[in-house]
Amino acid sequence: MTLLQPLLRKLKAPSLVLASLLLATACATAPARPPVQIGTGEPRVDPVTGEVLQPGGVDEAQLGELDRQKPVRGDGGLIPPFMEGRDVKRAVVLLPFSHPNAQVRAEAESMLAGIELALFEYAGDNFLIMPKDTAGKQSVTEARMDESLKEGADIILGPLFGANVKAIKPAASRQQVPIIAFSNDRSAAGGGVYLASVSPEEEVARVMQYAGARGVRSFVFLGPSTPYGRQVEAAMRYQASLQGGVVVASAFYDPASGASAESRQIATVLQGEIARGKVAVMIPERGVKLLSVAPLLPYNGVDMRQVMLMGTSLWDDSSIWREPTLAGGVYAAPDPANLAGFKQTYNRIYGRNPTDLAAVAYDAAALSVRLGADDNMRYNGVTDPDGFMGVNGLFRFRIDGTSQRGLAVMQIQSSGVSVVEKGITAFGPGPS
C-alpha cells in the first residue's frame, strides 16, 4: 500500500518565543490505519487567540503577564487564558538550551525548531507545548521534570542525554507519563521511556541484512576503542548470530592515534577470508578520521573489489564520498526521499539546514499530536505495533523502549550516494 508522507506546507517562520505557548493550528484527523500516518496533510487553520499578532511577533510584556497569571484547570495543569475551557493536551520539551557547549545548544535549538514546525503543521487548538531548559545537567533536568508533572504534562519529549533520561524515568513512571527521549543509550530505554533516535543497533542490523542477502556470512570490524565503537561491534556480533554468520575478527584502535597496526591485522584476516568466500568489513568512523583509516586496507594489500565495505550513518557526509576506497561502500540511513520535503521547508523557514535530530524531534512531536488527537497519550499508544510513518520513514517502538525503523541502504558511488535498497513501508506481523 502506498502511504502518504506527512505534508509540509508553506508557512511563515514560526517564532521560537511563540513556541513557549504554541498557538497551535487546527486540522482534521484521519482515521487510523496501519502504519499510522502521524500527519494528516489537511490544510492548517491559522490560530485564533483573541489577540492580533503584529508583524513584529508576540509582545514580550504580554507573554510575561500570561506567565504571571499561570491559570490552571480542574486537573491542576497549566493552561494559558486563551485555551481556557478546552481539553488541553500538554507536551513538555526537555532540551539543553543553555548547555556550555555551543554545538549542543545549536542542536537543541534545531530540535525545538523541528518540534515547532510539526506542531504548526498538525496540532489542534488544544495542544500546548512547554519547552524547558535542562542545561544538560541531571539536577536541573530532575527539577524541570518535577515542574512538568505539576503542570499536567501528558507526554515528555526529551531529554537528550542518557543519564538525564534515567534520572527522570522513576517520576514519569509513577505518574504513567510516557517519555519519548532523544538519547541512543539503550540502557535508558524501558519503563515508559521510548528512544526516538536512530540507534547504531538498527543501522548495523539493516546493513548486515543487506550484506547477508548477498551471500556474506563473514564479517570483520575495524573501529575506534570508544563506547560507540564497542556498541557497534557488539551489535555486529548479535546480528551475525541471528543471520547464521560470524564476526571473524575485531580490531579497536586508539581514536587519538593512528590505526596502522590494527589495519595490518585486519588486512591479514581479510586476505584469508576473501579466499574462502564473501566478506564484509565495518568501519564505524567519520570525516577526516575515516579518510585516514579506510585507505590503510588497500595499502596493506586488500583487494577492495572483493570486500563489501560497510559503515553507519556517520558516513552520511558528502565530504567523504570522493575517497576512492569508499566507492561501493554501503551504510544504513533514513531514506532521503522521505526527508527531502522536511529539509527544504525547514531551510526556507529558518534559513539554515536542520540537524539529523531535528527530523527525529519533528517526528516525535507529530506523533504526540496524533496520540493527543486520538486521546491515546499513554504507553500502549506509543507502542502501536503497526508503527508510524514520519519524515524519517517507518518506525515503531518496541515494548522494551527501543525503536525499530524502516531504514534504506545507501551506497557511495563516484557521482555521490544513491539508494540501493529502499526502506520498508509496513512492518510484518508479530510483536514489535
XYZ file of C-alpha atoms in Angstrom:
432
model
C 0.000 0.000 0.000
C 1.344 3.427 -0.908
C 1.414 5.682 2.128
C 1.341 9.441 2.090
C 4.107 11.139 3.992
C 3.342 13.968 6.417
C 2.966 17.013 4.187
C 4.941 20.180 4.809
C 3.173 23.307 3.707
C 4.450 26.790 3.003
C 4.290 28.592 6.326
C 5.605 31.825 7.701
C 8.543 31.320 10.026
C 7.089 30.499 13.460
C 8.597 32.418 16.375
C 10.537 30.439 18.973
C 9.015 32.705 21.607
C 5.619 31.716 20.325
C 6.612 28.074 20.757
C 6.525 28.501 24.514
C 2.771 28.955 24.286
C 2.309 27.183 20.967
C -0.679 28.889 19.457
C -1.192 25.654 17.547
C -3.246 25.015 14.484
C -6.402 23.075 13.749
C -6.627 20.181 11.340
C -8.834 17.171 10.744
C -7.705 13.772 11.997
C -7.612 10.920 9.516
C -8.852 7.523 10.665
C -6.083 5.248 11.925
C -4.762 2.550 9.652
C -1.540 0.580 9.719
C 1.009 2.050 9.780
C -0.322 5.197 11.381
C 0.267 8.362 9.384
C 1.248 10.842 12.054
C 0.487 13.746 9.757
C -2.843 14.224 8.027
C -1.892 16.559 5.217
C -5.016 18.634 5.810
C -4.746 22.423 5.420
C -3.947 24.195 8.650
C -6.139 26.952 10.055
C -4.403 29.999 11.453
C -4.681 30.206 15.236
C -7.372 32.379 16.793
C -6.399 33.578 20.249
C -8.377 36.781 20.697
C -5.230 38.829 20.029
C -3.965 40.121 16.695
C -0.355 39.100 16.134
C 1.604 42.027 14.737
C 4.387 41.507 12.178
C 6.980 42.024 14.873
C 5.771 38.943 16.750
C 4.294 38.484 20.199
C 4.747 41.313 22.675
C 7.052 40.008 25.434
C 5.276 42.085 28.096
C 2.055 40.263 27.218
C 3.855 36.930 27.465
C 5.173 37.924 30.880
C 1.665 38.791 32.021
C 0.384 35.410 30.839
C 3.180 33.673 32.717
C 2.367 35.538 35.949
C -1.298 34.531 35.762
C -0.497 30.803 35.366
C -4.151 29.733 35.294
C -4.933 26.083 35.877
C -7.862 23.832 35.091
C -9.532 21.250 37.272
C -6.708 18.718 36.893
C -4.195 21.267 38.178
C -2.406 21.526 34.861
C -1.021 24.712 33.369
C -3.232 26.348 30.751
C -2.998 29.798 29.120
C -6.102 32.023 29.288
C -6.851 31.718 25.561
C -7.097 27.906 25.951
C -9.475 28.071 28.910
C -12.310 25.568 28.665
C -10.519 23.239 26.244
C -9.382 19.689 26.913
C -5.724 20.670 26.671
C -3.022 18.129 25.805
C 0.412 19.110 27.114
C 3.760 18.048 25.688
C 6.834 19.115 27.649
C 10.123 19.510 25.759
C 13.243 18.933 27.889
C 16.348 20.062 25.998
C 19.725 21.654 26.948
C 19.180 25.146 25.538
C 21.842 26.680 27.829
C 24.398 23.862 27.657
C 28.003 25.144 27.928
C 28.869 23.506 24.583
C 27.818 25.689 21.643
C 27.278 22.675 19.377
C 24.881 21.106 21.877
C 22.994 24.399 22.212
C 22.667 24.605 18.440
C 21.391 21.026 18.340
C 18.753 21.789 20.977
C 17.613 24.887 19.090
C 17.332 22.951 15.838
C 15.327 20.224 17.556
C 12.934 22.781 19.046
C 12.529 24.311 15.597
C 11.653 20.861 14.218
C 9.137 20.340 17.003
C 7.640 23.774 16.419
C 7.301 23.088 12.697
C 5.487 19.790 13.313
C 3.082 21.457 15.725
C 2.272 24.278 13.324
C 1.603 21.634 10.693
C -0.569 19.236 12.621
C -1.652 20.323 16.101
C -5.172 21.345 17.022
C -6.048 24.381 19.095
C -5.996 22.317 22.285
C -2.341 21.230 22.098
C 0.179 23.043 24.300
C 3.959 22.742 24.058
C 6.036 23.632 27.116
C 9.785 23.908 26.369
C 12.049 23.677 29.428
C 15.810 24.154 29.620
C 17.718 21.288 31.254
C 21.172 22.893 30.710
C 22.313 19.307 30.173
C 22.561 18.783 33.945
C 20.926 15.908 35.794
C 19.822 18.014 38.783
C 18.268 20.663 36.530
C 16.546 18.001 34.427
C 15.017 16.450 37.539
C 13.773 19.860 38.692
C 12.237 20.597 35.287
C 10.589 17.176 35.344
C 9.000 17.876 38.726
C 7.661 21.164 37.337
C 6.326 19.389 34.275
C 4.360 16.845 36.274
C 2.882 19.554 38.485
C 1.825 21.440 35.366
C -0.020 18.412 33.996
C 2.360 17.029 31.367
C 0.754 14.314 29.236
C 3.957 13.355 27.435
C 7.654 14.263 27.643
C 9.804 14.932 24.551
C 13.441 14.607 25.627
C 15.886 14.741 27.312
C 18.892 14.453 25.010
C 21.406 12.635 27.242
C 21.016 9.107 28.581
C 21.954 9.935 32.178
C 19.266 12.609 32.310
C 16.689 10.248 30.813
C 17.433 7.702 33.534
C 17.161 10.393 36.204
C 13.567 11.313 35.336
C 12.300 7.832 34.500
C 11.056 6.945 38.043
C 8.999 10.140 38.417
C 7.427 9.748 34.991
C 6.682 6.087 35.623
C 4.855 6.857 38.867
C 2.574 9.266 37.018
C 2.285 6.976 33.952
C 3.594 9.754 31.676
C 5.411 8.376 28.610
C 8.828 9.781 27.688
C 9.982 9.952 24.064
C 13.688 10.613 24.558
C 16.388 11.534 22.051
C 19.293 9.565 23.529
C 20.666 6.475 21.782
C 21.696 4.903 25.102
C 19.737 1.628 25.093
C 20.218 1.221 28.835
C 17.955 4.263 29.333
C 15.032 2.646 27.490
C 12.110 0.808 29.064
C 9.819 1.542 31.980
C 7.867 4.087 29.947
C 10.911 5.547 28.155
C 10.976 5.241 24.362
C 14.081 6.170 22.372
C 13.260 8.098 19.198
C 16.827 8.352 17.909
C 18.013 6.028 15.166
C 20.191 3.617 17.118
C 23.503 2.132 15.956
C 21.953 -1.304 16.502
C 19.247 -0.573 13.919
C 21.800 0.707 11.416
C 24.032 -2.331 11.903
C 21.121 -4.760 11.586
C 19.914 -3.150 8.361
C 23.260 -3.079 6.572
C 24.200 -6.592 7.706
C 20.850 -7.938 6.495
C 21.610 -6.327 3.149
C 25.038 -7.991 3.070
C 23.622 -11.328 4.208
C 21.047 -11.306 1.410
C 24.003 -11.116 -0.979
C 25.754 -14.131 0.421
C 28.026 -12.536 3.001
C 28.481 -14.718 6.099
C 31.853 -13.472 7.362
C 32.119 -10.042 8.955
C 35.100 -8.049 10.231
C 35.200 -4.991 12.480
C 37.754 -2.165 12.412
C 36.839 0.808 14.575
C 37.666 3.143 17.444
C 38.045 1.941 21.014
C 35.178 4.141 22.214
C 31.767 3.373 23.717
C 30.270 3.950 20.262
C 32.754 1.655 18.555
C 32.166 -1.119 21.067
C 28.395 -0.636 20.768
C 28.621 -1.160 17.008
C 30.878 -4.200 17.363
C 28.536 -5.806 19.918
C 25.589 -5.158 17.605
C 27.506 -6.852 14.787
C 28.105 -9.984 16.834
C 24.443 -10.164 17.839
C 23.177 -9.638 14.296
C 25.654 -12.130 12.855
C 24.339 -14.792 15.218
C 20.785 -14.108 14.012
C 21.819 -14.419 10.382
C 23.925 -17.542 10.735
C 27.099 -15.575 10.149
C 30.150 -14.806 12.258
C 32.361 -11.854 13.148
C 35.716 -13.453 12.395
C 37.885 -10.616 13.727
C 37.645 -7.281 15.535
C 40.332 -4.644 15.963
C 39.952 -1.495 18.072
C 42.340 1.416 17.612
C 43.012 4.364 19.883
C 40.909 7.216 18.431
C 43.618 9.695 19.426
C 46.257 7.964 17.318
C 46.548 6.128 14.008
C 45.204 2.692 13.125
C 48.270 1.352 11.330
C 48.842 -1.776 13.417
C 45.138 -2.633 13.634
C 44.710 -2.166 9.869
C 47.573 -4.565 9.161
C 45.951 -7.119 11.453
C 42.572 -6.780 9.735
C 44.160 -6.800 6.272
C 45.729 -10.196 7.011
C 42.361 -11.562 8.133
C 40.578 -10.180 5.075
C 43.071 -11.706 2.660
C 42.415 -15.120 4.179
C 38.631 -14.695 4.214
C 38.488 -13.498 0.608
C 39.982 -16.814 -0.467
C 37.118 -18.651 1.259
C 34.138 -16.544 0.229
C 32.381 -13.209 0.558
C 33.352 -10.953 3.428
C 32.295 -7.529 4.697
C 34.200 -5.120 6.906
C 32.606 -2.470 9.125
C 34.388 0.839 9.819
C 32.149 2.995 12.066
C 34.162 6.171 11.693
C 33.529 9.704 10.438
C 35.094 12.547 8.484
C 38.837 13.046 8.367
C 39.475 10.026 10.580
C 37.563 7.744 8.208
C 39.551 9.147 5.294
C 42.774 8.187 7.082
C 41.670 4.717 8.244
C 39.866 3.238 5.218
C 42.768 3.629 2.731
C 45.006 1.613 5.056
C 43.260 -1.585 3.924
C 44.265 -1.397 0.235
C 47.650 -0.014 1.337
C 48.147 -3.277 3.242
C 47.273 -5.421 0.234
C 43.486 -5.896 0.460
C 41.715 -6.143 -2.906
C 38.743 -3.881 -2.123
C 36.862 -5.263 -5.141
C 36.483 -8.478 -3.142
C 35.250 -6.815 0.063
C 31.932 -5.205 0.943
C 32.772 -2.107 2.948
C 30.129 -1.098 5.492
C 29.573 1.922 7.704
C 26.992 3.599 9.893
C 25.098 6.857 9.411
C 28.387 8.635 10.224
C 29.079 8.036 6.533
C 26.127 10.201 5.519
C 28.555 13.048 4.845
C 29.293 14.344 1.348
C 32.819 15.370 2.378
C 33.959 11.729 2.451
C 32.247 10.366 -0.662
C 35.084 11.190 -3.075
C 37.533 8.862 -1.313
C 38.189 6.037 -3.842
C 38.491 3.392 -1.121
C 34.893 4.019 -0.057
C 33.458 3.544 -3.573
C 30.822 0.808 -3.387
C 30.621 1.045 0.403
C 27.178 0.839 1.983
C 25.530 2.232 5.097
C 22.007 2.451 6.518
C 20.146 5.737 6.917
C 16.635 7.184 6.681
C 15.500 7.321 3.059
C 16.438 10.780 1.703
C 13.214 10.838 -0.336
C 11.235 10.964 2.911
C 13.419 13.739 4.315
C 13.599 15.955 1.233
C 10.402 17.927 1.842
C 11.163 18.436 5.520
C 14.681 19.711 4.817
C 13.526 22.101 2.113
C 10.742 23.582 4.237
C 12.920 23.831 7.337
C 15.657 25.599 5.374
C 13.210 28.015 3.803
C 11.577 28.899 7.125
C 14.600 29.033 9.415
C 17.295 29.951 6.909
C 19.542 27.029 7.794
C 19.706 23.268 7.358
C 18.175 21.029 10.031
C 20.280 18.673 12.084
C 19.553 14.936 11.953
C 17.939 15.156 15.382
C 15.675 17.987 14.210
C 13.942 15.473 11.941
C 13.737 12.971 14.801
C 12.234 15.661 17.038
C 9.769 16.612 14.291
C 8.515 13.025 14.103
C 8.271 12.757 17.887
C 6.183 15.933 18.041
C 3.952 14.861 15.147
C 3.421 11.512 16.875
C 2.493 13.285 20.112
C -0.088 15.369 18.292
C -1.533 12.249 16.687
C -1.758 10.464 20.025
C -3.365 13.523 21.596
C -5.966 13.753 18.825
C -6.810 10.085 19.396
C -6.863 10.593 23.188
C -4.145 7.950 23.334
C -1.228 9.636 25.132
C -0.308 6.548 27.100
C 2.160 3.688 26.995
C 0.095 1.406 24.766
C -0.475 4.248 22.308
C 3.223 4.852 21.866
C 3.840 1.164 21.201
C 1.364 0.724 18.345
C 2.620 -2.468 16.623
C 1.678 -1.139 13.189
C 4.097 1.726 13.654
C 4.062 5.287 12.379
C 5.163 6.935 9.138
C 7.247 10.079 9.606
C 9.792 12.147 7.704
C 12.449 9.658 8.847
C 10.383 6.851 7.371
C 8.572 3.996 9.066
C 9.178 3.425 12.776
C 7.649 1.821 15.830
C 8.575 1.490 19.472
C 9.184 -1.919 20.971
C 7.925 -2.865 24.413
C 11.490 -2.524 25.728
C 11.526 1.140 24.668
C 13.869 0.839 21.685
C 12.727 1.761 18.189
C 12.556 -0.285 15.030
C 12.938 1.560 11.743
C 12.476 1.003 8.038
C 15.903 2.316 7.038
C 17.203 2.479 3.495
C 20.590 1.187 2.361
C 22.809 3.821 0.753
C 25.802 3.161 -1.498
C 28.712 5.501 -2.139
C 29.471 5.927 -5.829
C 31.773 8.139 -7.875
C 28.879 10.519 -8.539
C 27.856 10.696 -4.883
C 25.491 8.435 -2.991
C 22.387 6.559 -4.069
C 19.689 4.380 -2.533
C 20.333 0.741 -3.417
C 17.535 -0.646 -1.268
C 14.610 1.401 -0.024
C 13.224 1.146 3.458
C 10.107 -0.900 4.135
C 6.720 0.870 4.264
C 4.917 -1.609 6.539
C 6.001 -3.885 9.378
C 5.256 -7.559 9.117
C 3.058 -9.445 11.570
C 4.349 -10.261 15.017
C 5.325 -8.366 18.144
C 7.168 -5.090 17.873
